[in-house]
Amino acid sequence: GDAVPVAQRGSWSSFLKSIASMSGDLSSLTAPPFILSPISLTEYPAYWCERPELFAAIADGKTSEERALAVLKWFISTLKGQYTTRNESAGSEKKPLNPALGELFYGYWPDQDGRGKTTLLTEQVSHHPPITAYVIENEKKGLKLVGHNAQKTSFSTGSIIVKQIGHAVLTVKLPAGGEEQYLLTLPRLRIDGLWYGAPYIELSEQSYIVGGGFVGVIEYKGKGYFSGKSHSFKATLTPQPGRGGSATKEIVVEGTWHQNSKFTTGGHGSFHDVSGPKEVVTAVGAEASGEMGPMETRKLWELVAKGIREGDFELASREKTRIENEMRQRRKDETASGVPWALKHFVPIANDPVYEELAKHTKIAPSTEDAYVFQENWPQTLREKK
Ligand code: 0T9
């Protein structure tokens, strides 16, 4: 691999071999330093709102069709951040820090031009397998997104295939009373470029947005498929008769999710364009003083992140081992005392009724999924500023 530092070539090829021979959860494999990211997966839910004005705009839709289009536009506009940020900021996809059980991340995007303040809360609800639950809320606009993420990984012809497990539900309070709920599912990822030590993500298959009387199907293709370009997509929004879909026609938009798209059926001109700047989340501590507690991600991983950023891999690995040992001891103590770890913000449920209802009459599989219910206990530091 050309992008692999000479001294790490041996460990990169043995890392690739261990990926090829195991499937399921790659998060716990030890990778060579050059591929490590100093950021934990608990921070990734922030990608959902780096264009807060597009999230807020969902509430301004006057009809169910306008709102369904606004949800689609916001969703498509998050993909660039979700799947290309590490390449843009660090030169390639990187291996995130594997969150500890109970790890937390809090942040917000300030109110601006009347769009309302948007707040983010993330909790690692499982360590093995890794599962991250999150909520993003814009109270002023009556918008709340609650979801969880997990991954199942496998290896195929030199690439890592990541099946995303989990879903999100967006609740939109309507000004006239009542609410709409949208179910969002997640695309499949393929991680290519491993051989060269320069991994990058391509999306494939499809994801869904169902709600407000519409079924949105987003199909993803890479280089050499329908438009020939990488990061291509085609989204179709179809009204569901009898479920409130007010339009009669189908809407189709096509383009590249990391650049722009336009209407090809049922509309004219530009649909989305992410060439403009994004707004990174402002992290806040939950302590009354605004400081971060010991389980808050940037505090927990502080020295590991410092080591990775500054190339002091001895510090990074020593600190990582210390944290992992501490967590192992905590689990042992819990088993011994019979008192398991208590989640702070979420309660797991085995079947999400919203998922089940909205997935009906669509091709979404599986037909049932678990979920994590947010306990509405925002830390004071986020509430005050809301
Ligand atoms: C949810 C996102 C997810 C998390 C990451 C697959 C991956 C962990 C999950 C799916 C976010 O909304 C979007 C973006 C990137 C995804 C990560 C990319 C990645 O490589 C990791 C996995 C676990 C690895 O670290 C594989 C090994 C590594 C050497 C490849 C760079």
PDB file of C-alpha atoms and ligand atoms in Angstrom, residues 12 15-16 19 25-29 31-32 35-36 41 44-48 81-84 86 92-96 132 134 149-151 153 160 162 164 186-187 189 191 194 198-201, ligand 1:
ATOM      1  CA  TRP A  12      -1.154  -2.994   8.002  1.00  0.00           C
ATOM      2  CA  PHE A  15      -4.401  -6.078  10.101  1.00  0.00           C
ATOM      3  CA  LEU A  16      -5.936  -6.685   6.639  1.00  0.00           C
ATOM      4  CA  ILE A  19     -10.108  -8.368   8.877  1.00  0.00           C
ATOM      5  CA  ASP A  25     -17.361  -6.659  14.767  1.00  0.00           C
ATOM      6  CA  LEU A  26     -14.124  -5.043  13.556  1.00  0.00           C
ATOM      7  CA  SER A  27     -14.183  -2.356  16.196  1.00  0.00           C
ATOM      8  CA  SER A  28     -12.043  -4.263  18.672  1.00  0.00           C
ATOM      9  CA  LEU A  29      -9.217  -5.182  16.237  1.00  0.00           C
ATOM     10  CA  ALA A  31      -4.983  -1.305  13.857  1.00  0.00           C
ATOM     11  CA  PRO A  32      -1.672   0.401  12.991  1.00  0.00           C
ATOM     12  CA  ILE A  35      -5.193   4.645  10.351  1.00  0.00           C
ATOM     13  CA  LEU A  36      -6.436   5.671  13.836  1.00  0.00           C
ATOM     14  CA  LEU A  41     -18.082   6.893  17.286  1.00  0.00           C
ATOM     15  CA  TYR A  44     -20.632  10.664  14.681  1.00  0.00           C
ATOM     16  CA  PRO A  45     -24.365  11.400  15.240  1.00  0.00           C
ATOM     17  CA  ALA A  46     -23.416  15.090  14.937  1.00  0.00           C
ATOM     18  CA  TYR A  47     -23.191  14.506  11.176  1.00  0.00           C
ATOM     19  CA  TRP A  48     -26.998  14.524  11.125  1.00  0.00           C
ATOM     20  CA  GLY A  81     -20.537  14.766   6.138  1.00  0.00           C
ATOM     21  CA  GLN A  82     -21.343  11.244   7.319  1.00  0.00           C
ATOM     22  CA  TYR A  83     -19.288   9.451   4.697  1.00  0.00           C
ATOM     23  CA  THR A  84     -16.544  11.747   3.353  1.00  0.00           C
ATOM     24  CA  ARG A  86     -12.508  11.774   7.380  1.00  0.00           C
ATOM     25  CA  SER A  92      -8.634   8.745   4.144  1.00  0.00           C
ATOM     26  CA  GLU A  93     -11.286   6.920   6.124  1.00  0.00           C
ATOM     27  CA  LYS A  94      -9.983   6.260   9.656  1.00  0.00           C
ATOM     28  CA  LYS A  95     -10.779   3.788  12.388  1.00  0.00           C
ATOM     29  CA  PRO A  96     -12.816   5.586  15.058  1.00  0.00           C
ATOM     30  CA  THR A 132     -24.787   4.182  19.762  1.00  0.00           C
ATOM     31  CA  TYR A 134     -28.724   9.596  19.973  1.00  0.00           C
ATOM     32  CA  ASN A 149     -26.596   2.762  15.041  1.00  0.00           C
ATOM     33  CA  ALA A 150     -24.792  -0.555  14.918  1.00  0.00           C
ATOM     34  CA  GLN A 151     -22.858  -2.304  12.177  1.00  0.00           C
ATOM     35  CA  THR A 153     -19.176  -6.102   8.888  1.00  0.00           C
ATOM     36  CA  ILE A 160     -15.133  -4.279   3.915  1.00  0.00           C
ATOM     37  CA  VAL A 162     -20.770  -2.722   6.372  1.00  0.00           C
ATOM     38  CA  GLN A 164     -25.885  -0.754   9.073  1.00  0.00           C
ATOM     39  CA  LEU A 186     -29.538   3.552   6.601  1.00  0.00           C
ATOM     40  CA  PRO A 187     -27.525   2.643   3.493  1.00  0.00           C
ATOM     41  CA  LEU A 189     -21.321   0.833   3.012  1.00  0.00           C
ATOM     42  CA  ILE A 191     -14.953   0.370   2.260  1.00  0.00           C
ATOM     43  CA  LEU A 194      -7.753  -0.930   1.744  1.00  0.00           C
ATOM     44  CA  ALA A 198      -6.212   4.737   1.693  1.00  0.00           C
ATOM     45  CA  PRO A 199      -9.705   3.537   2.588  1.00  0.00           C
ATOM     46  CA  TYR A 200     -12.809   5.408   1.426  1.00  0.00           C
ATOM     47  CA  ILE A 201     -16.537   4.743   1.588  1.00  0.00           C
TER      48      ILE A 201
HETATM   49  C1  0T9 B   1     -22.735   5.974  11.827  1.00  0.00           C
HETATM   50  C2  0T9 B   1     -20.709   6.208   9.781  1.00  0.00           C
HETATM   51  C3  0T9 B   1     -20.748   4.947  10.582  1.00  0.00           C
HETATM   52  C4  0T9 B   1     -21.407   5.244  11.950  1.00  0.00           C
HETATM   53  C5  0T9 B   1     -19.288   4.409  10.844  1.00  0.00           C
HETATM   54  C6  0T9 B   1     -17.785   1.360   9.479  1.00  0.00           C
HETATM   55  C7  0T9 B   1     -17.114   2.351  10.422  1.00  0.00           C
HETATM   56  C8  0T9 B   1     -17.886   2.428  11.736  1.00  0.00           C
HETATM   57  C9  0T9 B   1     -19.281   3.023  11.538  1.00  0.00           C
HETATM   58  C10 0T9 B   1     -21.582   3.914   9.836  1.00  0.00           C
HETATM   59  C11 0T9 B   1     -22.556   7.294  11.081  1.00  0.00           C
HETATM   60  O1  0T9 B   1     -23.824   7.913  10.938  1.00  0.00           O
HETATM   61  C12 0T9 B   1     -21.933   7.055   9.703  1.00  0.00           C
HETATM   62  C13 0T9 B   1     -19.613   6.579   9.063  1.00  0.00           C
HETATM   63  C14 0T9 B   1     -18.367   5.804   8.993  1.00  0.00           C
HETATM   64  C15 0T9 B   1     -18.474   4.369   9.532  1.00  0.00           C
HETATM   65  C16 0T9 B   1     -17.091   3.799   9.849  1.00  0.00           C
HETATM   66  C17 0T9 B   1     -16.088   3.705   8.701  1.00  0.00           C
HETATM   67  C18 0T9 B   1     -15.135   2.642   9.228  1.00  0.00           C
HETATM   68  O2  0T9 B   1     -14.165   2.279   8.621  1.00  0.00           O
HETATM   69  C19 0T9 B   1     -15.592   2.051  10.526  1.00  0.00           C
HETATM   70  C20 0T9 B   1     -15.106   0.589  10.746  1.00  0.00           C
HETATM   71  C21 0T9 B   1     -15.543  -0.011  12.073  1.00  0.00           C
HETATM   72  C22 0T9 B   1     -13.594   0.545  10.721  1.00  0.00           C
HETATM   73  O3  0T9 B   1     -12.975   1.281  11.417  1.00  0.00           O
HETATM   74  C23 0T9 B   1     -12.940  -0.452   9.777  1.00  0.00           C
HETATM   75  C24 0T9 B   1     -11.426  -0.480   9.805  1.00  0.00           C
HETATM   76  C25 0T9 B   1     -10.688   0.690   9.197  1.00  0.00           C
HETATM   77  C26 0T9 B   1      -9.221   0.378   9.091  1.00  0.00           C
HETATM   78  C27 0T9 B   1     -11.114   1.169   7.849  1.00  0.00           C
HETATM   79  C28 0T9 B   1     -10.746   2.600   7.726  1.00  0.00           C
END
